Amino acid sequence: MPAKKPTRTLRMRRLAAELRRLRDSADLTREDVTEATRINGSTLYRIEYAQARPQLRTLHTLCDLYKVSDDKRDELLALTKNSGQQGWLETYPSELPTEYTNYILFESEARTIRNYESLFVPGLLQTEDYARAVVRGTLPLATDDQVEDRVRARVKRQELLHRSDPLRLRAVVDEAVLHRTVGGPRVMREQLLHLATMAKLPHIELQVIRFGAGAHPGMPGSFVLIDFPDPADPAVVYIDSMAGDLFLEGEVDIDRYSLMMEQLVGLADSPDSSRKLVASMAAGMMEKDKEAAE
């Protein structure tokens, strides 16, 4: 069985970016480095794009070649030693897919999440029952254990919204999200009530794009923009699709999706109007339940 790819952490990305910058400053190509050090070219590429952690002797060799100062060398060594830290995932018993694990780690180190969803309630705002129905519906071949692993991970992620310095979440959803009865009427009613409650929190902004807005830039699919506290750590775009999970880290892609999010925010109802809409829909479902019971 092939070895599992290393999990990409924020420190690993920062280390990779620093090593690329140092090589560029030394005016060396990857081929130059390979010729001077005998470090395999594909290995160097993986290190520079956060797909592999360098061994310490490899890092020392690169520092020598790039004429790195002692202070900078110590910084790079610290990044290397700490680049594998995975927080609560280190003790998590399940085998989550690598790309999903990468997303969870980026999310856990983020300052702000900007999430557009066209079909689902955003994962950070899902109830446990709604999450379970989503996982069962979208992964019909998953075992019961695999479903529960996903649900527990999703619930654990939501602790970011309740810590003393909570994650800031801006969620924009298409109105279709509110009308799709995921898990049945009871589950959906509870989900809408939860959504309306969470939308009252000062660090959460929920906006709904009404059907009347017509065609809009988010219709091709959902995406997440992850922003980090340190300006040295560039934003990441995450896309979860049928073709697999995708991370976009180029400046052009970040700018494109940031502009798209701004356009979606502009098309959506205000946070206050959106929260009232969600609460009204939940109340309507409760009234129907009462009428059905009589």
mmCIF file of C-alpha atoms in Angstrom:
data_model
loop_
_atom_site.group_PDB
_atom_site.id
_atom_site.type_symbol
_atom_site.label_atom_id
_atom_site.label_comp_id
_atom_site.label_asym_id
_atom_site.label_seq_id
_atom_site.Cartn_x
_atom_site.Cartn_y
_atom_site.Cartn_z
ATOM 1 C CA MET A 1 0.000 0.000 0.000
ATOM 2 C CA PRO A 2 1.464 3.423 -0.940
ATOM 3 C CA ALA A 3 2.420 5.759 1.889
ATOM 4 C CA LYS A 4 -0.199 8.336 2.789
ATOM 5 C CA LYS A 5 0.628 11.861 1.649
ATOM 6 C CA PRO A 6 1.738 14.189 4.447
ATOM 7 C CA THR A 7 -0.947 16.481 5.758
ATOM 8 C CA ARG A 8 -0.433 20.079 4.668
ATOM 9 C CA THR A 9 -0.352 22.500 7.555
ATOM 10 C CA LEU A 10 -0.026 26.265 7.569
ATOM 11 C CA ARG A 11 3.582 25.960 8.798
ATOM 12 C CA MET A 12 4.355 23.610 5.944
ATOM 13 C CA ARG A 13 3.011 26.132 3.428
ATOM 14 C CA ARG A 14 5.040 28.923 5.041
ATOM 15 C CA LEU A 15 8.215 26.823 4.974
ATOM 16 C CA ALA A 16 7.667 25.980 1.307
ATOM 17 C CA ALA A 17 7.115 29.650 0.419
ATOM 18 C CA GLU A 18 10.273 30.699 2.292
ATOM 19 C CA LEU A 19 12.391 28.095 0.514
ATOM 20 C CA ARG A 20 11.066 29.190 -2.881
ATOM 21 C CA ARG A 21 11.797 32.818 -2.002
ATOM 22 C CA LEU A 22 15.338 32.023 -0.823
ATOM 23 C CA ARG A 23 16.113 30.084 -4.006
ATOM 24 C CA ASP A 24 14.812 32.956 -6.133
ATOM 25 C CA SER A 25 16.885 35.442 -4.112
ATOM 26 C CA ALA A 26 19.960 33.297 -4.760
ATOM 27 C CA ASP A 27 19.112 33.475 -8.484
ATOM 28 C CA LEU A 28 19.066 29.693 -8.788
ATOM 29 C CA THR A 29 16.745 27.383 -10.705
ATOM 30 C CA ARG A 30 15.681 24.026 -9.317
ATOM 31 C CA GLU A 31 18.011 22.449 -11.858
ATOM 32 C CA ASP A 32 20.886 24.553 -10.456
ATOM 33 C CA VAL A 33 20.094 23.338 -6.940
ATOM 34 C CA THR A 34 19.972 19.704 -8.049
ATOM 35 C CA GLU A 35 23.316 20.026 -9.789
ATOM 36 C CA ALA A 36 24.953 21.721 -6.792
ATOM 37 C CA THR A 37 23.506 19.509 -4.044
ATOM 38 C CA ARG A 38 22.333 16.274 -5.737
ATOM 39 C CA ILE A 39 18.916 16.785 -4.172
ATOM 40 C CA ASN A 40 16.443 15.087 -6.498
ATOM 41 C CA GLY A 41 14.552 17.605 -8.627
ATOM 42 C CA SER A 42 11.136 16.079 -7.958
ATOM 43 C CA THR A 43 11.894 16.016 -4.208
ATOM 44 C CA LEU A 44 12.814 19.692 -4.299
ATOM 45 C CA TYR A 45 9.597 20.493 -6.160
ATOM 46 C CA ARG A 46 7.489 18.665 -3.558
ATOM 47 C CA ILE A 47 9.268 20.498 -0.737
ATOM 48 C CA GLU A 48 8.748 23.893 -2.388
ATOM 49 C CA TYR A 49 5.043 23.264 -2.903
ATOM 50 C CA ALA A 50 4.284 21.860 0.562
ATOM 51 C CA GLN A 51 3.805 18.319 -0.693
ATOM 52 C CA ALA A 52 6.676 16.951 1.416
ATOM 53 C CA ARG A 53 8.573 17.999 4.555
ATOM 54 C CA PRO A 54 12.335 18.280 4.097
ATOM 55 C CA GLN A 55 14.666 16.125 6.147
ATOM 56 C CA LEU A 56 16.858 18.202 8.442
ATOM 57 C CA ARG A 57 20.029 17.402 6.503
ATOM 58 C CA THR A 58 18.288 18.509 3.299
ATOM 59 C CA LEU A 59 17.237 21.770 4.925
ATOM 60 C CA HIS A 60 20.794 22.422 6.168
ATOM 61 C CA THR A 61 22.128 21.746 2.673
ATOM 62 C CA LEU A 62 19.714 24.238 1.140
ATOM 63 C CA CYS A 63 20.503 26.844 3.805
ATOM 64 C CA ASP A 64 24.221 26.463 3.064
ATOM 65 C CA LEU A 65 23.642 26.852 -0.668
ATOM 66 C CA TYR A 66 21.379 29.896 -0.239
ATOM 67 C CA LYS A 67 23.799 31.473 2.291
ATOM 68 C CA VAL A 68 21.027 31.783 4.881
ATOM 69 C CA SER A 69 21.760 33.704 8.092
ATOM 70 C CA ASP A 70 21.805 31.870 11.423
ATOM 71 C CA ASP A 71 18.583 33.543 12.569
ATOM 72 C CA LYS A 72 16.755 32.607 9.379
ATOM 73 C CA ARG A 73 18.143 29.062 9.563
ATOM 74 C CA ASP A 74 16.788 28.703 13.115
ATOM 75 C CA GLU A 75 13.390 29.978 11.937
ATOM 76 C CA LEU A 76 13.305 27.435 9.096
ATOM 77 C CA LEU A 77 14.346 24.615 11.409
ATOM 78 C CA ALA A 78 11.556 25.516 13.831
ATOM 79 C CA LEU A 79 9.041 25.553 10.980
ATOM 80 C CA THR A 80 10.267 22.146 9.826
ATOM 81 C CA LYS A 81 10.058 20.583 13.286
ATOM 82 C CA ASN A 82 6.564 21.982 13.918
ATOM 83 C CA SER A 83 5.172 21.621 10.391
ATOM 84 C CA GLY A 84 3.467 18.318 11.154
ATOM 85 C CA GLN A 85 1.417 19.554 14.125
ATOM 86 C CA GLN A 86 -2.226 18.691 13.490
ATOM 87 C CA GLY A 87 -4.101 19.814 16.600
ATOM 88 C CA TRP A 88 -7.073 17.659 17.577
ATOM 89 C CA LEU A 89 -6.678 15.540 14.444
ATOM 90 C CA GLU A 90 -3.561 13.932 15.933
ATOM 91 C CA THR A 91 -5.737 11.958 18.326
ATOM 92 C CA TYR A 92 -8.748 11.553 16.045
ATOM 93 C CA PRO A 93 -9.374 7.817 15.549
ATOM 94 C CA SER A 94 -10.838 7.883 12.048
ATOM 95 C CA GLU A 95 -9.249 7.683 8.618
ATOM 96 C CA LEU A 96 -10.491 10.879 7.030
ATOM 97 C CA PRO A 97 -9.485 11.555 3.402
ATOM 98 C CA THR A 98 -6.223 13.498 3.122
ATOM 99 C CA GLU A 99 -7.681 16.519 1.313
ATOM 100 C CA TYR A 100 -10.506 16.818 3.852
ATOM 101 C CA THR A 101 -7.933 16.639 6.645
ATOM 102 C CA ASN A 102 -5.961 19.403 4.925
ATOM 103 C CA TYR A 103 -9.090 21.537 4.792
ATOM 104 C CA ILE A 104 -9.843 20.971 8.482
ATOM 105 C CA LEU A 105 -6.302 22.014 9.424
ATOM 106 C CA PHE A 106 -6.437 25.187 7.327
ATOM 107 C CA GLU A 107 -9.854 25.999 8.774
ATOM 108 C CA SER A 108 -8.590 25.509 12.331
ATOM 109 C CA GLU A 109 -5.831 28.097 11.781
ATOM 110 C CA ALA A 110 -8.002 30.595 9.908
ATOM 111 C CA ARG A 111 -9.132 33.997 11.106
ATOM 112 C CA THR A 112 -12.025 34.311 8.657
ATOM 113 C CA ILE A 113 -13.981 31.870 6.520
ATOM 114 C CA ARG A 114 -16.018 33.148 3.567
ATOM 115 C CA ASN A 115 -18.281 30.347 2.386
ATOM 116 C CA TYR A 116 -20.748 30.276 -0.502
ATOM 117 C CA GLU A 117 -23.094 27.276 -0.688
ATOM 118 C CA SER A 118 -25.625 26.571 -3.417
ATOM 119 C CA LEU A 119 -27.140 23.306 -2.110
ATOM 120 C CA PHE A 120 -26.209 22.703 1.548
ATOM 121 C CA VAL A 121 -26.208 24.566 4.808
ATOM 122 C CA PRO A 122 -22.519 25.436 5.441
ATOM 123 C CA GLY A 123 -20.805 22.659 7.408
ATOM 124 C CA LEU A 124 -19.951 24.914 10.348
ATOM 125 C CA LEU A 125 -23.654 25.700 10.786
ATOM 126 C CA GLN A 126 -25.120 22.219 10.357
ATOM 127 C CA THR A 127 -26.927 20.348 13.110
ATOM 128 C CA GLU A 128 -25.728 16.819 13.801
ATOM 129 C CA ASP A 129 -28.842 15.218 12.298
ATOM 130 C CA TYR A 130 -28.669 17.407 9.189
ATOM 131 C CA ALA A 131 -24.962 16.583 8.791
ATOM 132 C CA ARG A 132 -25.690 12.872 9.078
ATOM 133 C CA ALA A 133 -28.400 13.108 6.406
ATOM 134 C CA VAL A 134 -26.054 15.044 4.115
ATOM 135 C CA VAL A 135 -23.229 12.515 4.475
ATOM 136 C CA ARG A 136 -25.550 9.558 3.918
ATOM 137 C CA GLY A 137 -27.099 11.213 0.889
ATOM 138 C CA THR A 138 -23.871 12.319 -0.775
ATOM 139 C CA LEU A 139 -21.813 9.212 0.093
ATOM 140 C CA PRO A 140 -24.277 6.342 -0.473
ATOM 141 C CA LEU A 141 -21.506 3.700 -0.408
ATOM 142 C CA ALA A 142 -20.063 4.833 2.928
ATOM 143 C CA THR A 143 -20.273 2.430 5.863
ATOM 144 C CA ASP A 144 -22.021 3.433 9.079
ATOM 145 C CA ASP A 145 -18.630 3.940 10.739
ATOM 146 C CA GLN A 146 -17.431 6.173 7.914
ATOM 147 C CA VAL A 147 -20.612 8.232 8.110
ATOM 148 C CA GLU A 148 -20.220 8.696 11.861
ATOM 149 C CA ASP A 149 -16.542 9.631 11.448
ATOM 150 C CA ARG A 150 -17.547 12.432 9.070
ATOM 151 C CA VAL A 151 -20.342 13.626 11.333
ATOM 152 C CA ARG A 152 -18.131 13.693 14.449
ATOM 153 C CA ALA A 153 -15.445 15.595 12.548
ATOM 154 C CA ARG A 154 -18.007 18.140 11.354
ATOM 155 C CA VAL A 155 -19.384 18.669 14.864
ATOM 156 C CA LYS A 156 -15.835 18.985 16.257
ATOM 157 C CA ARG A 157 -15.007 21.643 13.657
ATOM 158 C CA GLN A 158 -17.877 23.785 14.932
ATOM 159 C CA GLU A 159 -16.039 24.394 18.215
ATOM 160 C CA LEU A 160 -14.141 27.106 16.309
ATOM 161 C CA LEU A 161 -17.286 29.239 16.468
ATOM 162 C CA HIS A 162 -17.586 28.943 20.258
ATOM 163 C CA ARG A 163 -14.043 29.536 21.502
ATOM 164 C CA SER A 164 -13.064 32.739 23.338
ATOM 165 C CA ASP A 165 -11.619 34.212 20.133
ATOM 166 C CA PRO A 166 -14.084 32.714 17.643
ATOM 167 C CA LEU A 167 -13.614 32.147 13.960
ATOM 168 C CA ARG A 168 -15.346 34.799 11.866
ATOM 169 C CA LEU A 169 -17.764 33.278 9.385
ATOM 170 C CA ARG A 170 -19.426 34.961 6.428
ATOM 171 C CA ALA A 171 -21.849 32.495 4.861
ATOM 172 C CA VAL A 172 -23.785 33.222 1.672
ATOM 173 C CA VAL A 173 -26.313 30.597 0.578
ATOM 174 C CA ASP A 174 -28.682 30.262 -2.334
ATOM 175 C CA GLU A 175 -32.346 30.214 -1.281
ATOM 176 C CA ALA A 176 -32.510 26.633 -2.598
ATOM 177 C CA VAL A 177 -30.538 25.585 0.499
ATOM 178 C CA LEU A 178 -33.481 26.547 2.700
ATOM 179 C CA HIS A 179 -36.108 24.735 0.651
ATOM 180 C CA ARG A 180 -34.385 21.374 0.199
ATOM 181 C CA THR A 181 -35.794 19.155 2.966
ATOM 182 C CA VAL A 182 -32.651 17.285 3.965
ATOM 183 C CA GLY A 183 -33.318 14.479 6.464
ATOM 184 C CA GLY A 184 -37.077 15.031 6.553
ATOM 185 C CA PRO A 185 -39.290 17.832 7.932
ATOM 186 C CA ARG A 186 -38.221 17.506 11.586
ATOM 187 C CA VAL A 187 -34.507 17.557 10.815
ATOM 188 C CA MET A 188 -34.921 20.473 8.423
ATOM 189 C CA ARG A 189 -37.034 22.463 10.863
ATOM 190 C CA GLU A 190 -34.429 22.034 13.596
ATOM 191 C CA GLN A 191 -31.722 22.980 11.123
ATOM 192 C CA LEU A 192 -33.474 26.212 10.170
ATOM 193 C CA LEU A 193 -34.015 27.102 13.832
ATOM 194 C CA HIS A 194 -30.331 26.462 14.531
ATOM 195 C CA LEU A 195 -29.339 28.545 11.526
ATOM 196 C CA ALA A 196 -31.456 31.480 12.688
ATOM 197 C CA THR A 197 -29.967 31.238 16.192
ATOM 198 C CA MET A 198 -26.365 31.089 14.972
ATOM 199 C CA ALA A 199 -26.974 34.034 12.646
ATOM 200 C CA LYS A 200 -27.579 36.240 15.712
ATOM 201 C CA LEU A 201 -23.964 35.822 16.871
ATOM 202 C CA PRO A 202 -21.782 38.886 16.202
ATOM 203 C CA HIS A 203 -19.017 36.909 14.484
ATOM 204 C CA ILE A 204 -21.370 35.173 12.033
ATOM 205 C CA GLU A 205 -22.959 36.821 9.010
ATOM 206 C CA LEU A 206 -25.523 34.791 7.074
ATOM 207 C CA GLN A 207 -26.965 36.065 3.800
ATOM 208 C CA VAL A 208 -29.445 34.455 1.432
ATOM 209 C CA ILE A 209 -29.545 35.005 -2.321
ATOM 210 C CA ARG A 210 -33.251 34.958 -3.145
ATOM 211 C CA PHE A 211 -34.648 33.181 -6.181
ATOM 212 C CA GLY A 212 -35.699 36.568 -7.544
ATOM 213 C CA ALA A 213 -32.025 37.575 -7.930
ATOM 214 C CA GLY A 214 -31.907 35.416 -11.043
ATOM 215 C CA ALA A 215 -28.626 34.068 -12.416
ATOM 216 C CA HIS A 216 -25.568 34.829 -10.296
ATOM 217 C CA PRO A 217 -21.803 34.043 -10.172
ATOM 218 C CA GLY A 218 -22.212 31.288 -7.563
ATOM 219 C CA MET A 219 -24.405 29.052 -9.681
ATOM 220 C CA PRO A 220 -21.495 26.932 -11.032
ATOM 221 C CA GLY A 221 -20.777 25.669 -7.513
ATOM 222 C CA SER A 222 -19.840 26.217 -3.893
ATOM 223 C CA PHE A 223 -16.472 27.409 -2.596
ATOM 224 C CA VAL A 224 -14.696 28.483 0.574
ATOM 225 C CA LEU A 225 -12.194 31.330 0.988
ATOM 226 C CA ILE A 226 -9.876 30.823 3.967
ATOM 227 C CA ASP A 227 -8.092 33.889 5.360
ATOM 228 C CA PHE A 228 -5.348 33.634 8.001
ATOM 229 C CA PRO A 229 -4.304 36.034 10.789
ATOM 230 C CA ASP A 230 -0.743 36.549 9.542
ATOM 231 C CA PRO A 231 -0.392 38.532 6.278
ATOM 232 C CA ALA A 232 2.579 36.271 5.462
ATOM 233 C CA ASP A 233 0.110 33.422 4.961
ATOM 234 C CA PRO A 234 -1.821 33.944 1.716
ATOM 235 C CA ALA A 235 -5.473 32.993 1.492
ATOM 236 C CA VAL A 236 -6.610 29.630 0.148
ATOM 237 C CA VAL A 237 -9.640 28.757 -1.973
ATOM 238 C CA TYR A 238 -11.185 25.329 -1.314
ATOM 239 C CA ILE A 239 -13.578 23.678 -3.753
ATOM 240 C CA ASP A 240 -15.317 20.383 -2.985
ATOM 241 C CA SER A 241 -16.587 18.807 -6.217
ATOM 242 C CA MET A 242 -17.575 15.451 -7.705
ATOM 243 C CA ALA A 243 -14.155 15.379 -9.376
ATOM 244 C CA GLY A 244 -12.408 15.684 -6.007
ATOM 245 C CA ASP A 245 -11.277 18.347 -3.560
ATOM 246 C CA LEU A 246 -9.237 21.226 -4.940
ATOM 247 C CA PHE A 247 -7.081 23.894 -3.270
ATOM 248 C CA LEU A 248 -6.274 27.071 -5.214
ATOM 249 C CA GLU A 249 -3.457 29.223 -3.876
ATOM 250 C CA GLY A 250 -2.447 31.445 -6.802
ATOM 251 C CA GLU A 251 -2.921 35.196 -6.462
ATOM 252 C CA VAL A 252 -5.093 35.343 -9.589
ATOM 253 C CA ASP A 253 -7.421 32.641 -8.235
ATOM 254 C CA ILE A 254 -7.658 34.284 -4.808
ATOM 255 C CA ASP A 255 -8.543 37.636 -6.398
ATOM 256 C CA ARG A 256 -11.113 36.016 -8.702
ATOM 257 C CA TYR A 257 -12.954 34.218 -5.917
ATOM 258 C CA SER A 258 -12.734 37.224 -3.594
ATOM 259 C CA LEU A 259 -14.405 39.351 -6.273
ATOM 260 C CA MET A 260 -17.017 36.640 -6.801
ATOM 261 C CA MET A 261 -17.795 36.607 -3.076
ATOM 262 C CA GLU A 262 -18.184 40.400 -3.077
ATOM 263 C CA GLN A 263 -20.654 40.124 -5.943
ATOM 264 C CA LEU A 264 -22.639 37.414 -4.157
ATOM 265 C CA VAL A 265 -22.764 39.477 -0.957
ATOM 266 C CA GLY A 266 -24.089 42.391 -2.990
ATOM 267 C CA LEU A 267 -26.835 40.269 -4.570
ATOM 268 C CA ALA A 268 -27.932 38.651 -1.305
ATOM 269 C CA ASP A 269 -30.424 39.952 1.244
ATOM 270 C CA SER A 270 -28.901 41.726 4.244
ATOM 271 C CA PRO A 271 -27.893 39.602 7.256
ATOM 272 C CA ASP A 272 -30.898 40.876 9.226
ATOM 273 C CA SER A 273 -33.390 40.159 6.422
ATOM 274 C CA SER A 274 -31.798 36.771 5.800
ATOM 275 C CA ARG A 275 -32.054 35.756 9.457
ATOM 276 C CA LYS A 276 -35.721 36.806 9.541
ATOM 277 C CA LEU A 277 -36.390 34.766 6.386
ATOM 278 C CA VAL A 278 -34.823 31.646 7.908
ATOM 279 C CA ALA A 279 -36.724 32.111 11.187
ATOM 280 C CA SER A 280 -39.977 32.631 9.280
ATOM 281 C CA MET A 281 -39.479 29.445 7.289
ATOM 282 C CA ALA A 282 -38.771 27.493 10.480
ATOM 283 C CA ALA A 283 -41.918 28.926 12.082
ATOM 284 C CA GLY A 284 -43.911 27.970 8.998
ATOM 285 C CA MET A 285 -42.733 24.386 9.260
ATOM 286 C CA MET A 286 -43.689 24.292 12.944
ATOM 287 C CA GLU A 287 -47.177 25.576 12.111
ATOM 288 C CA LYS A 288 -47.616 22.867 9.475
ATOM 289 C CA ASP A 289 -46.597 20.249 12.016
ATOM 290 C CA LYS A 290 -49.215 21.530 14.457
ATOM 291 C CA GLU A 291 -51.915 21.474 11.812
ATOM 292 C CA ALA A 292 -50.951 17.936 10.799
ATOM 293 C CA ALA A 293 -51.101 16.790 14.424
ATOM 294 C CA GLU A 294 -54.624 18.175 14.974
#
